[in-house]
mmCIF file of C-alpha atoms in Angstrom:
data_model
loop_
_atom_site.group_PDB
_atom_site.id
_atom_site.type_symbol
_atom_site.label_atom_id
_atom_site.label_comp_id
_atom_site.label_asym_id
_atom_site.label_seq_id
_atom_site.Cartn_x
_atom_site.Cartn_y
_atom_site.Cartn_z
ATOM 1 C CA MET A 51 23.112 86.898 7.251
ATOM 2 C CA GLY A 52 19.993 87.133 5.060
ATOM 3 C CA ALA A 53 20.489 83.580 3.794
ATOM 4 C CA TYR A 54 20.904 82.369 7.352
ATOM 5 C CA ASP A 55 17.692 84.100 8.472
ATOM 6 C CA GLU A 56 15.811 82.638 5.516
ATOM 7 C CA LYS A 57 17.072 79.141 6.324
ATOM 8 C CA LYS A 58 16.219 79.609 9.979
ATOM 9 C CA GLU A 59 12.715 80.756 9.094
ATOM 10 C CA THR A 60 12.271 77.755 6.777
ATOM 11 C CA CYS A 61 13.316 75.327 9.542
ATOM 12 C CA GLY A 62 10.872 76.981 11.931
ATOM 13 C CA THR A 63 8.087 76.675 9.377
ATOM 14 C CA VAL A 64 8.878 72.995 8.789
ATOM 15 C CA CYS A 65 8.817 72.311 12.527
ATOM 16 C CA LEU A 66 5.480 74.086 12.854
ATOM 17 C CA LYS A 67 4.066 72.118 9.927
ATOM 18 C CA TYR A 68 4.928 68.796 11.512
ATOM 19 C CA LEU A 69 3.735 69.884 14.920
ATOM 20 C CA LEU A 70 0.429 71.003 13.409
ATOM 21 C CA PHE A 71 0.149 67.795 11.379
ATOM 22 C CA THR A 72 0.672 65.710 14.540
ATOM 23 C CA PHE A 73 -1.869 67.837 16.360
ATOM 24 C CA ASN A 74 -4.395 67.381 13.553
ATOM 25 C CA PHE A 75 -4.005 63.606 13.598
ATOM 26 C CA LEU A 76 -4.569 63.500 17.367
ATOM 27 C CA PHE A 77 -7.359 66.040 16.961
ATOM 28 C CA TRP A 78 -9.057 63.819 14.368
ATOM 29 C CA LEU A 79 -8.922 60.882 16.791
ATOM 30 C CA ALA A 80 -10.287 63.100 19.562
ATOM 31 C CA GLY A 81 -13.171 64.059 17.276
ATOM 32 C CA GLY A 82 -14.074 60.400 16.988
ATOM 33 C CA VAL A 83 -14.052 60.081 20.785
ATOM 34 C CA VAL A 84 -16.230 63.189 21.236
ATOM 35 C CA MET A 85 -18.748 61.942 18.661
ATOM 36 C CA ALA A 86 -18.748 58.450 20.202
ATOM 37 C CA VAL A 87 -19.519 59.843 23.686
ATOM 38 C CA GLY A 88 -22.424 61.854 22.283
ATOM 39 C CA ILE A 89 -23.850 58.915 20.304
ATOM 40 C CA TRP A 90 -23.416 56.554 23.268
ATOM 41 C CA THR A 91 -25.316 58.968 25.514
ATOM 42 C CA LEU A 92 -28.238 59.201 23.072
ATOM 43 C CA THR A 93 -28.468 55.553 22.028
ATOM 44 C CA GLU A 94 -27.292 53.339 24.854
ATOM 45 C CA LYS A 95 -29.184 55.210 27.577
ATOM 46 C CA SER A 96 -31.707 57.158 25.513
ATOM 47 C CA ASP A 97 -34.672 55.582 27.344
ATOM 48 C CA TYR A 98 -33.871 57.528 30.481
ATOM 49 C CA ILE A 99 -34.015 60.853 28.617
ATOM 50 C CA SER A 100 -37.793 60.425 28.342
ATOM 51 C CA LEU A 101 -37.990 60.483 32.156
ATOM 52 C CA LEU A 102 -36.421 63.953 32.324
ATOM 53 C CA SER A 103 -38.473 67.109 31.915
ATOM 54 C CA SER A 104 -35.472 69.177 30.830
ATOM 55 C CA ARG A 105 -33.816 68.677 27.432
ATOM 56 C CA ILE A 106 -30.405 69.974 28.544
ATOM 57 C CA TYR A 107 -29.008 66.447 28.963
ATOM 58 C CA ALA A 108 -29.966 65.481 25.408
ATOM 59 C CA VAL A 109 -28.899 68.853 23.961
ATOM 60 C CA SER A 110 -25.420 68.475 25.505
ATOM 61 C CA ALA A 111 -25.068 65.102 23.780
ATOM 62 C CA TYR A 112 -26.251 66.492 20.425
ATOM 63 C CA ILE A 113 -23.726 69.314 20.705
ATOM 64 C CA LEU A 114 -20.953 66.781 21.297
ATOM 65 C CA ILE A 115 -21.981 64.768 18.223
ATOM 66 C CA LEU A 116 -22.034 67.907 16.069
ATOM 67 C CA ALA A 117 -18.691 69.030 17.459
ATOM 68 C CA GLY A 118 -17.204 65.564 16.864
ATOM 69 C CA VAL A 119 -18.263 65.548 13.200
ATOM 70 C CA ILE A 120 -16.857 69.039 12.649
ATOM 71 C CA VAL A 121 -13.644 68.075 14.469
ATOM 72 C CA MET A 122 -13.036 65.106 12.147
ATOM 73 C CA VAL A 123 -13.674 67.210 9.027
ATOM 74 C CA THR A 124 -11.528 70.008 10.419
ATOM 75 C CA GLY A 125 -8.669 67.593 11.132
ATOM 76 C CA VAL A 126 -8.530 66.617 7.450
ATOM 77 C CA LEU A 127 -8.766 70.256 6.371
ATOM 78 C CA GLY A 128 -5.979 71.148 8.788
ATOM 79 C CA CYS A 129 -3.649 68.565 7.275
ATOM 80 C CA CYS A 130 -4.346 69.893 3.764
ATOM 81 C CA ALA A 131 -3.864 73.506 4.873
ATOM 82 C CA THR A 132 -0.606 72.634 6.638
ATOM 83 C CA PHE A 133 1.122 70.817 3.782
ATOM 84 C CA LYS A 134 -0.177 72.992 0.967
ATOM 85 C CA GLU A 135 0.879 76.079 2.944
ATOM 86 C CA ARG A 136 -2.218 77.980 1.847
ATOM 87 C CA LYS A 137 -2.952 80.894 4.136
ATOM 88 C CA GLN A 138 -6.604 80.991 3.013
ATOM 89 C CA LEU A 139 -7.101 77.370 4.103
ATOM 90 C CA LEU A 140 -5.369 78.128 7.389
ATOM 91 C CA ARG A 141 -7.805 80.987 7.988
ATOM 92 C CA VAL A 142 -10.786 78.673 7.390
ATOM 93 C CA TYR A 143 -9.171 76.050 9.611
ATOM 94 C CA PHE A 144 -8.661 78.570 12.434
ATOM 95 C CA VAL A 145 -12.303 79.733 12.238
ATOM 96 C CA LEU A 146 -13.527 76.119 12.401
ATOM 97 C CA LEU A 147 -11.288 75.449 15.401
ATOM 98 C CA LEU A 148 -12.764 78.486 17.115
ATOM 99 C CA CYS A 149 -16.347 77.324 16.358
ATOM 100 C CA ILE A 150 -15.636 73.849 17.724
ATOM 101 C CA PHE A 151 -13.987 75.387 20.777
ATOM 102 C CA LEU A 152 -17.132 77.409 21.490
ATOM 103 C CA LEU A 153 -19.423 74.399 20.886
ATOM 104 C CA GLU A 154 -17.514 72.192 23.304
ATOM 105 C CA ILE A 155 -17.320 74.894 25.946
ATOM 106 C CA LEU A 156 -21.109 75.276 25.539
ATOM 107 C CA ALA A 157 -21.600 71.513 26.019
ATOM 108 C CA GLY A 158 -19.434 71.632 29.122
ATOM 109 C CA VAL A 159 -21.299 74.630 30.552
ATOM 110 C CA LEU A 160 -24.715 73.061 29.858
ATOM 111 C CA ALA A 161 -23.585 69.838 31.529
ATOM 112 C CA TYR A 162 -22.419 71.817 34.578
ATOM 113 C CA ILE A 163 -25.669 73.816 34.787
ATOM 114 C CA TYR A 164 -27.787 70.675 34.533
ATOM 115 C CA TYR A 165 -25.529 68.986 37.082
ATOM 116 C CA GLN A 166 -26.585 71.646 39.582
ATOM 117 C CA GLN A 167 -30.343 71.366 38.947
ATOM 118 C CA LEU A 168 -30.705 67.627 38.296
ATOM 119 C CA SER A 169 -31.533 66.578 41.860
ATOM 120 C CA GLU A 170 -34.361 69.097 42.182
ATOM 121 C CA GLU A 171 -35.793 68.159 38.779
ATOM 122 C CA LEU A 172 -35.904 64.457 39.615
ATOM 123 C CA LYS A 173 -37.555 65.106 42.974
ATOM 124 C CA ASN A 174 -40.228 67.271 41.336
ATOM 125 C CA ASN A 175 -40.924 65.252 38.204
ATOM 126 C CA LEU A 176 -39.906 61.594 38.363
ATOM 127 C CA LYS A 177 -42.718 60.482 40.659
ATOM 128 C CA ASN A 178 -45.326 62.311 38.572
ATOM 129 C CA THR A 179 -43.962 60.797 35.357
ATOM 130 C CA MET A 180 -44.058 57.294 36.789
ATOM 131 C CA VAL A 181 -47.520 57.374 38.385
ATOM 132 C CA GLN A 182 -49.254 59.508 35.742
ATOM 133 C CA HIS A 183 -47.785 58.155 32.487
ATOM 134 C CA TYR A 184 -46.838 54.523 33.124
ATOM 135 C CA HIS A 185 -48.885 52.214 30.867
ATOM 136 C CA GLN A 186 -50.989 55.130 29.615
ATOM 137 C CA PRO A 187 -52.043 55.680 25.965
ATOM 138 C CA ASN A 188 -49.234 56.994 23.725
ATOM 139 C CA GLN A 189 -46.752 56.704 26.592
ATOM 140 C CA ASP A 190 -45.014 53.478 25.567
ATOM 141 C CA HIS A 191 -41.598 55.175 25.684
ATOM 142 C CA VAL A 192 -42.162 56.117 29.338
ATOM 143 C CA THR A 193 -43.368 52.615 30.210
ATOM 144 C CA LYS A 194 -40.305 51.076 28.580
ATOM 145 C CA ALA A 195 -37.988 53.552 30.313
ATOM 146 C CA VAL A 196 -39.522 52.942 33.766
ATOM 147 C CA ASP A 197 -39.348 49.151 33.378
ATOM 148 C CA LYS A 198 -35.732 49.370 32.250
ATOM 149 C CA LEU A 199 -34.882 51.757 35.085
ATOM 150 C CA GLN A 200 -36.382 49.521 37.789
ATOM 151 C CA GLN A 201 -34.778 46.368 36.455
ATOM 152 C CA GLU A 202 -31.368 47.807 35.642
ATOM 153 C CA PHE A 203 -30.979 49.668 38.922
ATOM 154 C CA LYS A 204 -32.872 47.165 41.067
ATOM 155 C CA CYS A 205 -35.298 49.710 42.490
ATOM 156 C CA CYS A 206 -39.054 50.194 42.734
ATOM 157 C CA GLY A 207 -40.857 53.517 42.592
ATOM 158 C CA SER A 208 -39.506 57.030 42.633
ATOM 159 C CA LYS A 209 -38.631 57.130 46.354
ATOM 160 C CA ASN A 210 -40.153 53.824 47.457
ATOM 161 C CA PHE A 211 -42.467 51.077 46.223
ATOM 162 C CA SER A 212 -45.538 52.445 48.047
ATOM 163 C CA GLU A 213 -45.765 55.357 45.580
ATOM 164 C CA TRP A 214 -47.133 52.942 42.991
ATOM 165 C CA ARG A 215 -50.423 52.938 44.921
ATOM 166 C CA GLU A 216 -51.055 56.361 43.374
ATOM 167 C CA SER A 217 -50.440 55.102 39.845
ATOM 168 C CA LEU A 218 -53.300 55.521 37.383
ATOM 169 C CA TRP A 219 -52.474 52.123 35.928
ATOM 170 C CA ILE A 220 -52.212 50.279 39.268
ATOM 171 C CA ARG A 221 -55.590 51.700 40.315
ATOM 172 C CA SER A 222 -57.203 50.629 37.050
ATOM 173 C CA ASN A 223 -58.611 47.234 36.089
ATOM 174 C CA GLU A 224 -55.793 46.836 33.556
ATOM 175 C CA ALA A 225 -53.339 46.163 36.381
ATOM 176 C CA THR A 226 -55.338 42.982 37.209
ATOM 177 C CA GLY A 227 -54.563 43.151 40.910
ATOM 178 C CA ARG A 228 -50.907 44.145 40.709
ATOM 179 C CA LYS A 229 -49.612 46.321 43.563
ATOM 180 C CA VAL A 230 -46.464 47.295 41.647
ATOM 181 C CA PRO A 231 -45.301 46.783 38.040
ATOM 182 C CA ASP A 232 -43.744 43.425 37.258
ATOM 183 C CA SER A 233 -40.439 45.212 36.622
ATOM 184 C CA CYS A 234 -40.172 45.795 40.396
ATOM 185 C CA CYS A 235 -39.765 42.062 40.928
ATOM 186 C CA LYS A 236 -36.388 40.511 41.619
ATOM 187 C CA THR A 237 -37.337 37.757 39.188
ATOM 188 C CA PRO A 238 -39.757 39.365 36.712
ATOM 189 C CA THR A 239 -42.625 37.148 35.606
ATOM 190 C CA GLU A 240 -46.146 37.995 34.508
ATOM 191 C CA TYR A 241 -48.318 39.128 37.446
ATOM 192 C CA CYS A 242 -45.420 38.890 39.917
ATOM 193 C CA GLY A 243 -46.256 42.478 40.896
ATOM 194 C CA LYS A 244 -49.318 41.238 42.817
ATOM 195 C CA ARG A 245 -47.042 40.463 45.756
ATOM 196 C CA ASP A 246 -45.111 43.410 47.218
ATOM 197 C CA HIS A 247 -43.218 41.506 49.918
ATOM 198 C CA PRO A 248 -39.489 42.417 50.301
ATOM 199 C CA SER A 249 -38.567 38.886 49.290
ATOM 200 C CA ASN A 250 -40.255 39.454 45.920
ATOM 201 C CA ILE A 251 -39.645 43.100 44.968
ATOM 202 C CA TYR A 252 -36.815 45.600 45.274
ATOM 203 C CA LYS A 253 -37.092 47.888 48.276
ATOM 204 C CA VAL A 254 -34.051 50.123 47.964
ATOM 205 C CA GLU A 255 -33.339 53.063 50.244
ATOM 206 C CA GLY A 256 -33.852 56.255 48.232
ATOM 207 C CA GLY A 257 -35.731 54.469 45.447
ATOM 208 C CA CYS A 258 -35.033 55.000 41.766
ATOM 209 C CA ILE A 259 -34.384 58.749 42.177
ATOM 210 C CA THR A 260 -31.046 58.161 43.870
ATOM 211 C CA LYS A 261 -29.970 55.523 41.353
ATOM 212 C CA LEU A 262 -30.968 57.576 38.295
ATOM 213 C CA GLU A 263 -29.450 60.752 39.721
ATOM 214 C CA ASN A 264 -26.090 59.060 40.336
ATOM 215 C CA PHE A 265 -26.147 57.551 36.863
ATOM 216 C CA ILE A 266 -26.887 60.841 35.059
ATOM 217 C CA LEU A 267 -24.430 62.795 37.207
ATOM 218 C CA ALA A 268 -21.691 60.360 36.185
ATOM 219 C CA HIS A 269 -22.613 60.875 32.509
ATOM 220 C CA LEU A 270 -22.706 64.650 32.896
ATOM 221 C CA LYS A 271 -19.194 64.537 34.338
ATOM 222 C CA ILE A 272 -18.050 62.627 31.249
ATOM 223 C CA ILE A 273 -19.793 65.052 28.868
ATOM 224 C CA GLY A 274 -18.381 68.068 30.692
ATOM 225 C CA ALA A 275 -14.863 66.657 30.975
ATOM 226 C CA VAL A 276 -14.745 65.623 27.305
ATOM 227 C CA GLY A 277 -16.101 68.964 26.095
ATOM 228 C CA VAL A 278 -13.847 71.170 28.216
ATOM 229 C CA GLY A 279 -10.828 68.849 27.857
ATOM 230 C CA ILE A 280 -10.869 68.792 24.057
ATOM 231 C CA ALA A 281 -11.594 72.520 23.959
ATOM 232 C CA SER A 282 -8.488 73.163 26.050
ATOM 233 C CA VAL A 283 -6.348 71.113 23.667
ATOM 234 C CA GLN A 284 -7.694 73.154 20.761
ATOM 235 C CA ILE A 285 -6.088 76.273 22.188
ATOM 236 C CA VAL A 286 -2.729 74.655 21.380
ATOM 237 C CA GLY A 287 -3.888 73.998 17.817
ATOM 238 C CA MET A 288 -5.000 77.602 17.369
ATOM 239 C CA ILE A 289 -1.619 78.836 18.634
ATOM 240 C CA PHE A 290 0.240 76.539 16.178
ATOM 241 C CA THR A 291 -2.027 77.730 13.359
ATOM 242 C CA CYS A 292 -1.362 81.407 14.120
ATOM 243 C CA CYS A 293 2.394 80.802 14.279
ATOM 244 C CA LEU A 294 2.433 78.922 10.956
ATOM 245 C CA TYR A 295 0.237 81.587 9.356
ATOM 246 C CA ARG A 296 2.688 84.306 10.371
ATOM 247 C CA ASN A 297 5.687 82.269 9.176
ATOM 248 C CA LEU A 298 4.304 81.645 5.707
ATOM 249 C CA LYS A 299 5.090 84.159 3.002
ATOM 250 C CA ALA A 300 2.204 86.232 1.720
ATOM 251 C CA GLU A 301 0.294 84.513 -1.077
ATOM 252 C CA PRO A 302 0.659 86.088 -4.546
ATOM 253 C CA TYR A 303 -2.472 87.843 -5.766
#
């Protein structure tokens, strides 16, 4: 009976090892996805971050990148801990899984919180950013972001094109008679902003606020879903780790 129990325990341990190894491989791939989403958010669309007064959007992306790096390292450690059957390594692996779990839940929560307050922030700050900082000294990043926003989303002004009349730059001699920035034009050319006729510039209902809000909300959904989704999968990994830890014989001192 004792031999049978020992054999049964060994088979259970082997099954757990392979389950945990498979999990770690998938987990390692997931880490790459998490890191890629974070990097994509910060690089591909980083210009728009300068138009936001809150840093929550950027912080959520940084958390995902950090979590992704730790996930990939942890996946390798998990494979080593599984096949070497070292309880000390399994303990370290479990703690890292728990840390990543908390980081990704934090990213998901931050994304959700910002999701709720984004609309109000854009209404309060986007117009001021555009009219006060566009083409102003040491504000090249804002100028670039506004031009990209208006061209990419085919819009002009925060809510409508007429808001550009309040712009410090438009009211200055540097604008050389422009009524809107050249990036408002359907076919951007130098000084095309002198003519604000609908045939020449974008006059979109809701302006750039609506377009930027929809864009960031879609990204926040991705950040939140990735963070919470991977965190949920990690619960399975932590359960496997605990089971394998209990099945392994105590290490000799």
